[in-house]
Tab-separated table of C-alpha atoms in Angstrom:
chain	number	residue	atom	x	y	z
A	1	MET	CA	117.637	80.945	119.727
A	2	SER	CA	114.793	83.372	119.017
A	3	THR	CA	111.161	82.334	119.027
A	4	LEU	CA	110.903	83.136	115.355
A	5	THR	CA	113.723	80.760	114.588
A	6	THR	CA	111.847	77.861	116.146
A	7	THR	CA	108.558	79.104	114.710
A	8	VAL	CA	109.911	78.979	111.178
A	9	ALA	CA	111.554	75.624	111.755
A	10	ASP	CA	108.766	73.818	113.556
A	11	HIS	CA	105.391	75.076	112.247
A	12	ASP	CA	103.404	74.232	109.128
A	13	VAL	CA	101.568	77.564	108.937
A	14	ILE	CA	102.610	81.103	109.917
A	15	ILE	CA	99.890	83.778	109.908
A	16	CYS	CA	101.232	87.328	109.839
A	17	ALA	CA	98.740	89.843	111.226
A	18	GLY	CA	98.975	93.549	111.904
A	19	SER	CA	97.664	96.990	111.023
A	20	GLY	CA	98.256	98.597	107.635
A	21	GLY	CA	101.595	100.220	106.860
A	22	VAL	CA	103.730	98.359	109.379
A	23	GLY	CA	105.644	96.129	106.935
A	24	LYS	CA	103.441	93.058	107.229
A	25	THR	CA	103.838	91.913	103.622
A	26	THR	CA	107.606	92.374	103.763
A	27	THR	CA	107.824	90.471	107.071
A	28	ALA	CA	105.797	87.587	105.676
A	29	ALA	CA	108.113	87.410	102.635
A	30	ALA	CA	111.227	87.576	104.856
A	31	LEU	CA	109.965	84.792	107.108
A	32	ALA	CA	109.290	82.685	104.015
A	33	LEU	CA	112.785	83.373	102.756
A	34	ALA	CA	114.200	82.381	106.160
A	35	GLY	CA	112.272	79.124	105.971
A	36	ALA	CA	113.635	78.366	102.492
A	37	ARG	CA	117.081	79.226	103.714
A	38	ASP	CA	116.538	76.662	106.480
A	39	GLY	CA	115.825	73.964	103.882
A	40	ARG	CA	112.041	74.039	103.982
A	41	ARG	CA	109.646	74.104	101.020
A	42	VAL	CA	107.843	77.357	101.623
A	43	VAL	CA	105.035	79.226	99.908
A	44	VAL	CA	104.128	82.803	100.901
A	45	VAL	CA	100.745	84.292	99.968
A	46	THR	CA	100.133	88.015	99.874
A	47	ILE	CA	96.833	89.873	99.701
A	48	ASP	CA	98.657	93.050	98.760
A	49	PRO	CA	97.857	93.997	95.150
A	50	ALA	CA	100.564	96.670	95.129
A	51	ARG	CA	103.115	94.224	93.619
A	52	ARG	CA	105.608	94.929	96.391
A	53	LEU	CA	106.161	91.245	97.022
A	54	ALA	CA	106.610	90.506	93.322
A	55	ASP	CA	109.059	93.403	93.041
A	56	ALA	CA	111.037	92.248	96.111
A	57	PHE	CA	111.320	88.793	94.520
A	58	GLY	CA	112.559	90.357	91.287
A	59	LEU	CA	109.590	89.097	89.230
A	60	GLY	CA	109.165	92.393	87.388
A	61	ALA	CA	106.206	92.822	85.062
A	62	THR	CA	105.186	89.139	85.146
A	63	GLY	CA	104.200	89.544	88.822
A	64	LEU	CA	102.291	87.027	90.894
A	65	ASP	CA	98.857	85.464	90.588
A	66	ASN	CA	96.692	82.904	92.377
A	67	ALA	CA	98.881	79.938	91.454
A	68	PRO	CA	102.149	79.606	93.432
A	69	ARG	CA	105.209	80.622	91.465
A	70	HIS	CA	108.647	79.231	92.125
A	71	ILE	CA	111.249	81.818	93.162
A	72	PRO	CA	114.815	80.683	92.409
A	73	GLY	CA	117.522	81.739	94.832
A	74	PRO	CA	120.563	80.708	96.834
A	75	TRP	CA	118.690	78.719	99.516
A	76	GLU	CA	118.715	75.047	100.408
A	77	GLY	CA	114.955	74.689	100.362
A	78	GLU	CA	112.274	75.975	97.976
A	79	LEU	CA	110.575	79.331	97.891
A	80	TRP	CA	107.206	79.900	96.164
A	81	ALA	CA	104.928	82.920	96.156
A	82	ALA	CA	101.339	83.688	95.201
A	83	MET	CA	99.000	86.698	95.268
A	84	LEU	CA	95.438	85.985	96.370
A	85	ASP	CA	92.840	86.032	93.624
A	86	THR	CA	89.578	85.933	95.528
A	87	SER	CA	87.311	85.038	92.633
A	88	ALA	CA	89.562	82.238	91.379
A	89	THR	CA	89.819	80.823	94.900
A	90	PHE	CA	86.034	80.625	95.222
A	91	ASP	CA	85.728	78.969	91.827
A	92	GLY	CA	88.315	76.459	92.966
A	93	LEU	CA	86.149	75.577	95.963
A	94	VAL	CA	83.201	74.849	93.652
A	95	THR	CA	85.161	72.645	91.328
A	96	ARG	CA	86.641	70.772	94.287
A	97	TYR	CA	83.279	69.680	95.725
A	98	ALA	CA	81.063	69.489	92.639
A	99	THR	CA	81.030	67.007	89.763
A	100	ASP	CA	82.283	68.355	86.464
A	101	GLU	CA	78.773	68.829	85.137
A	102	GLN	CA	77.561	70.401	88.377
A	103	ALA	CA	80.533	72.755	88.557
A	104	ALA	CA	80.024	73.870	84.972
A	105	ARG	CA	76.366	74.737	85.730
A	106	ILE	CA	77.305	76.678	88.879
A	107	LEU	CA	80.226	78.585	87.387
A	108	ALA	CA	78.185	79.680	84.393
A	109	ASN	CA	75.206	80.774	86.489
A	110	PRO	CA	74.772	84.601	86.582
A	111	PHE	CA	73.440	84.422	90.163
A	112	TYR	CA	76.576	82.556	91.276
A	113	ARG	CA	78.805	85.065	89.545
A	114	ASN	CA	77.122	87.925	91.369
A	115	MET	CA	77.184	86.101	94.669
A	116	ALA	CA	80.755	84.950	94.196
A	117	ASP	CA	81.926	88.433	93.392
A	118	ALA	CA	80.188	89.784	96.527
A	119	LEU	CA	81.392	86.991	98.839
A	120	SER	CA	84.860	86.679	97.345
A	121	GLY	CA	85.140	90.446	97.727
A	122	THR	CA	85.810	89.733	101.364
A	123	GLN	CA	89.518	89.063	101.179
A	124	GLU	CA	89.472	87.649	104.695
A	125	TYR	CA	87.297	84.678	103.783
A	126	MET	CA	89.203	83.754	100.632
A	127	ALA	CA	92.574	84.294	102.323
A	128	ALA	CA	91.547	81.688	104.894
A	129	GLU	CA	90.455	79.340	102.132
A	130	LYS	CA	93.718	79.821	100.274
A	131	LEU	CA	95.714	79.150	103.400
A	132	HIS	CA	93.844	75.881	103.928
A	133	GLU	CA	94.297	74.836	100.304
A	134	LEU	CA	98.060	75.414	100.354
A	135	ALA	CA	98.541	73.866	103.766
A	136	ALA	CA	97.149	70.636	102.285
A	137	ASP	CA	99.347	70.883	99.197
A	138	GLU	CA	102.091	68.297	99.415
A	139	ARG	CA	104.494	70.489	97.520
A	140	PHE	CA	104.910	72.677	100.607
A	141	ASP	CA	105.763	72.064	104.262
A	142	LEU	CA	105.414	75.693	105.389
A	143	VAL	CA	102.731	78.249	104.367
A	144	VAL	CA	103.231	81.909	105.329
A	145	ILE	CA	100.239	84.139	104.806
A	146	ASP	CA	99.979	87.919	104.794
A	147	THR	CA	96.546	88.759	106.201
A	148	PRO	CA	94.394	91.870	105.706
A	149	PRO	CA	94.950	94.764	108.174
A	150	THR	CA	94.233	94.071	111.809
A	151	ARG	CA	90.557	94.914	112.220
A	152	ASN	CA	89.748	92.925	109.079
A	153	ALA	CA	92.008	90.154	110.410
A	154	LEU	CA	89.273	89.389	112.889
A	155	ASP	CA	87.047	88.652	109.896
A	156	PHE	CA	89.856	86.422	108.635
A	157	ILE	CA	89.716	84.436	111.848
A	158	ASP	CA	85.927	84.324	111.671
A	159	ALA	CA	86.034	83.284	107.997
A	160	PRO	CA	85.207	79.604	108.649
A	161	THR	CA	81.864	80.613	110.145
A	162	THR	CA	81.049	82.980	107.271
A	163	LEU	CA	80.049	80.194	104.954
A	164	THR	CA	78.327	78.077	107.625
A	165	ARG	CA	76.244	81.133	108.590
A	166	PHE	CA	75.292	81.462	104.950
A	167	LEU	CA	74.361	77.781	104.708
A	168	ASP	CA	72.319	78.033	107.892
A	169	HIS	CA	70.611	81.300	106.933
A	170	ARG	CA	66.827	81.101	106.782
A	171	LEU	CA	66.746	82.590	103.290
A	172	TYR	CA	69.222	79.970	101.987
A	173	ARG	CA	67.214	77.179	103.546
A	174	MET	CA	64.035	78.604	102.108
A	175	LEU	CA	65.519	78.804	98.659
A	176	MET	CA	66.926	75.285	98.891
A	177	ALA	CA	63.572	73.870	99.891
A	178	PRO	CA	62.085	74.029	96.378
A	179	THR	CA	64.924	71.970	94.982
A	180	ARG	CA	64.439	69.252	97.550
A	181	ARG	CA	60.704	69.082	97.172
A	182	MET	CA	60.450	70.539	93.697
A	183	THR	CA	57.280	68.773	92.743
A	184	ARG	CA	55.179	70.413	95.404
A	185	ALA	CA	57.082	73.415	96.743
A	186	VAL	CA	57.164	75.523	93.630
A	187	GLY	CA	53.456	75.119	93.213
A	188	LEU	CA	52.585	75.989	96.827
A	189	ALA	CA	53.952	78.559	99.300
A	190	THR	CA	57.226	78.977	97.496
A	191	SER	CA	55.516	80.070	94.339
A	192	ALA	CA	54.102	83.055	96.210
A	193	PHE	CA	57.593	83.819	97.473
A	194	VAL	CA	58.969	83.442	93.974
A	195	ARG	CA	56.299	85.720	92.495
A	196	THR	CA	57.023	88.332	95.139
A	197	MET	CA	60.770	88.140	94.563
A	198	SER	CA	60.236	88.333	90.807
A	199	ARG	CA	58.311	91.588	91.158
A	200	VAL	CA	61.166	93.035	93.215
A	201	VAL	CA	64.334	91.843	91.469
A	202	GLY	CA	63.008	90.609	88.130
A	203	THR	CA	62.031	87.174	86.825
A	204	ALA	CA	65.418	86.460	85.250
A	205	VAL	CA	67.262	86.975	88.531
A	206	VAL	CA	64.905	84.656	90.393
A	207	GLU	CA	65.187	82.020	87.683
A	208	ASP	CA	68.977	82.251	87.865
A	209	ALA	CA	68.839	81.914	91.643
A	210	ILE	CA	66.626	78.839	91.509
A	211	GLU	CA	68.858	77.301	88.881
A	212	PHE	CA	71.891	78.009	91.072
A	213	PHE	CA	70.412	76.428	94.173
A	214	GLN	CA	69.349	73.388	92.173
A	215	ALA	CA	72.925	73.012	90.963
A	216	PHE	CA	74.336	73.668	94.458
A	217	GLU	CA	72.231	70.968	96.120
A	218	GLY	CA	74.330	68.284	97.785
A	219	LEU	CA	77.425	70.449	98.170
A	220	GLU	CA	76.584	71.902	101.577
A	221	GLU	CA	78.288	69.196	103.619
A	222	GLY	CA	81.531	69.508	101.688
A	223	PHE	CA	81.595	73.281	102.277
A	224	ARG	CA	80.580	72.892	105.892
A	225	ASP	CA	83.292	70.300	106.569
A	226	ARG	CA	85.788	72.598	104.913
A	227	ALA	CA	84.817	75.460	107.198
A	228	HIS	CA	85.354	73.289	110.264
A	229	GLU	CA	88.764	72.206	108.972
A	230	VAL	CA	89.828	75.829	108.485
A	231	ALA	CA	88.707	76.747	112.014
A	232	ASP	CA	90.614	73.778	113.421
A	233	ARG	CA	93.752	74.847	111.563
A	234	PHE	CA	93.763	78.261	113.221
A	235	ARG	CA	93.955	76.599	116.621
A	236	SER	CA	96.291	73.814	115.648
A	237	PRO	CA	99.687	73.632	117.435
A	238	ASP	CA	101.224	73.537	113.973
A	239	THR	CA	99.915	77.046	113.245
A	240	ALA	CA	101.685	80.145	114.561
A	241	PHE	CA	100.328	83.667	114.687
A	242	VAL	CA	102.989	86.362	114.426
A	243	LEU	CA	101.914	89.925	115.186
A	244	ILE	CA	103.556	92.648	113.109
A	245	THR	CA	103.691	96.265	114.274
A	246	SER	CA	105.846	99.393	114.270
A	247	PRO	CA	106.896	101.787	117.052
A	248	ARG	CA	104.093	104.185	116.143
A	249	PRO	CA	101.790	104.585	119.167
A	250	ASP	CA	98.681	103.878	117.108
A	251	ALA	CA	100.221	100.701	115.639
A	252	LEU	CA	101.316	99.487	119.092
A	253	GLU	CA	97.860	100.143	120.496
A	254	GLU	CA	96.349	98.208	117.576
A	255	ALA	CA	98.725	95.310	118.285
A	256	ARG	CA	97.779	95.314	121.953
A	257	TRP	CA	94.089	95.310	121.077
A	258	PHE	CA	94.453	92.471	118.519
A	259	ALA	CA	96.531	90.300	120.857
A	260	ALA	CA	93.784	90.621	123.505
A	261	ARG	CA	91.166	89.576	120.922
A	262	LEU	CA	93.231	86.545	119.904
A	263	ARG	CA	93.513	85.507	123.530
A	264	ASP	CA	89.732	85.817	123.830
A	265	ASP	CA	89.506	83.324	120.958
A	266	ASP	CA	92.030	81.004	122.619
A	267	ILE	CA	94.598	81.686	119.867
A	268	ALA	CA	98.175	82.048	121.080
A	269	ILE	CA	100.687	84.478	119.570
A	270	LYS	CA	104.117	83.017	118.982
A	271	GLY	CA	105.960	86.328	118.620
A	272	ILE	CA	105.831	90.045	117.841
A	273	VAL	CA	107.868	91.774	115.188
A	274	VAL	CA	108.376	95.524	115.596
A	275	ASN	CA	109.538	96.976	112.279
A	276	ARG	CA	111.392	100.219	111.557
A	277	VAL	CA	112.853	100.664	115.033
A	278	GLU	CA	115.190	103.604	115.439
A	279	PRO	CA	118.717	102.124	115.585
A	280	ARG	CA	120.904	103.079	118.547
A	281	PRO	CA	124.377	104.066	117.302
A	282	VAL	CA	126.157	102.924	120.474
A	283	THR	CA	125.235	100.383	123.132
A	284	ASP	CA	126.670	102.115	126.156
A	285	GLY	CA	125.978	105.508	127.753
A	286	THR	CA	126.229	108.860	125.998
A	287	ASP	CA	127.911	110.924	128.723
A	288	ARG	CA	131.341	110.810	127.119
A	289	PHE	CA	129.960	112.076	123.814
A	290	ARG	CA	128.178	114.948	125.606
A	291	SER	CA	131.485	115.754	127.322
A	292	ILE	CA	133.360	115.789	123.977
A	293	ALA	CA	130.757	118.125	122.460
A	294	ASP	CA	131.105	120.456	125.477
A	295	GLN	CA	134.902	120.471	125.173
A	296	HIS	CA	134.888	121.313	121.439
A	297	PRO	CA	131.989	123.762	120.969
A	298	GLY	CA	131.263	124.891	117.438
A	299	THR	CA	133.388	122.159	115.779
A	300	ALA	CA	132.432	119.389	113.393
A	301	LEU	CA	133.364	116.893	116.112
A	302	ALA	CA	130.872	118.511	118.496
A	303	ALA	CA	128.172	118.430	115.851
A	304	LEU	CA	128.854	114.728	115.214
A	305	CYS	CA	128.663	113.954	118.934
A	306	ASP	CA	125.439	115.966	119.335
A	307	THR	CA	123.828	114.019	116.456
A	308	LEU	CA	124.910	110.698	117.981
A	309	VAL	CA	123.496	111.675	121.367
A	310	ASP	CA	120.202	112.817	119.775
A	311	GLN	CA	119.870	109.455	117.970
A	312	CYS	CA	120.531	107.553	121.155
A	313	ASP	CA	117.973	109.637	123.066
A	314	ALA	CA	115.372	109.043	120.331
A	315	ALA	CA	116.080	105.285	120.299
A	316	ASP	CA	115.881	105.111	124.131
A	317	ALA	CA	112.551	106.982	124.208
A	318	GLU	CA	111.165	104.656	121.519
A	319	ARG	CA	112.262	101.540	123.419
A	320	GLN	CA	110.737	102.886	126.624
A	321	ARG	CA	107.434	103.401	124.838
A	322	LEU	CA	107.694	99.915	123.337
A	323	GLY	CA	108.378	98.411	126.716
A	324	GLN	CA	105.372	100.070	128.345
A	325	LEU	CA	102.896	98.979	125.699
A	326	LEU	CA	104.309	95.549	124.857
A	327	GLY	CA	104.612	94.773	128.568
A	328	THR	CA	100.834	94.596	128.672
A	329	LEU	CA	100.910	91.603	126.316
A	330	GLY	CA	102.515	89.230	128.811
A	331	GLU	CA	105.435	86.927	128.204
A	332	LEU	CA	105.981	87.227	124.490
A	333	ASP	CA	109.268	87.310	122.586
A	334	VAL	CA	109.681	90.588	120.723
A	335	VAL	CA	111.969	90.917	117.699
A	336	LEU	CA	113.066	94.475	116.807
A	337	VAL	CA	113.858	95.090	113.180
A	338	PRO	CA	115.945	98.295	112.689
A	339	MET	CA	114.912	100.935	110.224
A	340	LEU	CA	116.703	100.442	106.897
A	341	GLY	CA	117.998	103.118	104.591
A	342	GLY	CA	114.966	102.749	102.300
A	343	ASP	CA	112.071	100.508	101.310
A	344	VAL	CA	112.687	96.844	100.613
A	345	ARG	CA	112.633	96.504	96.837
A	346	ASP	CA	114.824	93.454	96.107
A	347	LEU	CA	116.177	90.200	97.489
A	348	ASP	CA	119.080	91.915	99.177
A	349	GLY	CA	116.709	94.089	101.226
A	350	LEU	CA	114.497	91.115	101.981
A	351	THR	CA	117.539	89.137	103.121
A	352	GLN	CA	118.457	91.909	105.564
A	353	ILE	CA	114.983	91.669	107.153
A	354	ALA	CA	115.236	87.849	107.200
A	355	ASP	CA	118.623	88.088	108.949
A	356	ALA	CA	117.058	90.291	111.667
A	357	LEU	CA	114.077	87.979	112.155
A	358	VAL	CA	115.845	84.626	111.934
A	359	PRO	CA	119.630	84.959	112.239
A	360	VAL	CA	121.608	82.583	110.053
A	361	LYS	CA	122.988	79.625	112.000
A	362	PRO	CA	126.791	79.590	112.377
A	363	ALA	CA	128.534	77.214	109.959
């Protein structure tokens, strides 16, 4: 039984990480499909706006959005999919921790809208928040998330501290001070600060900022607790990191680098998926095919044998390169997914990938 089989069966969260262009989104969708096939209630979240996941699920023009959408199919469990909407996710955080009146004030505040757009522009942070939200959703017992490309994936892992750093920032604390001691602060030192800021960014912006921080008061602990919960989830035994790569030397080097960084953060990798591996036409040696080609020079049979030998040599060289680089990652199970005839554009293609990752159990 492969590691990915047990990973899909036993974990609550699977985080797919890897560099761009290695099939990460497709792998995440295929793992989710494998989970649904195994009878689990699965939701997969993509950060890819290119609609490839929606197309693979046959959703056509309707596509995906921030709310999970049910994907019907011939599986025992349930399959749902969503595409991360960073702004909507941040708004959801506000409404979760604020009263209705407080949330309405914050969401309508121009300063919040500008700040939310800037902060939610970091997909990594909002992807982590979305993961945590869905992991707590009782409709699902497995969440599979497609993270941003590798270097940004470090920001994804650091996401829980992004908000706490903001809450602990000196400027934030300075701006919050007037709301806590409004009767005296605005009239004393803070007023000088406010006047200075008003000259730089304009009075309306400063007034919006003060209004925002007044509305935000009392929500810090909820956001801070949330950040700690997200950080704990990354290191939970119920969460599995799966590294996605391809045989390209640069992609393998990126995978090696990222695995080392995860180890530094005490985060274990459950498995590595190497996509688009050159298939080897035969499992045994190629001497007999070379001999046939030599015995029938210039014939179609010789050309066929030469092609077969060339493919075997290319596959062997690729596997040797894989072995050298992946050997530096220690004892990790590696799943090789052969190159298909074309891109995955429908459920049939996705099922082929799922079969390679998590073979169907014999009846």
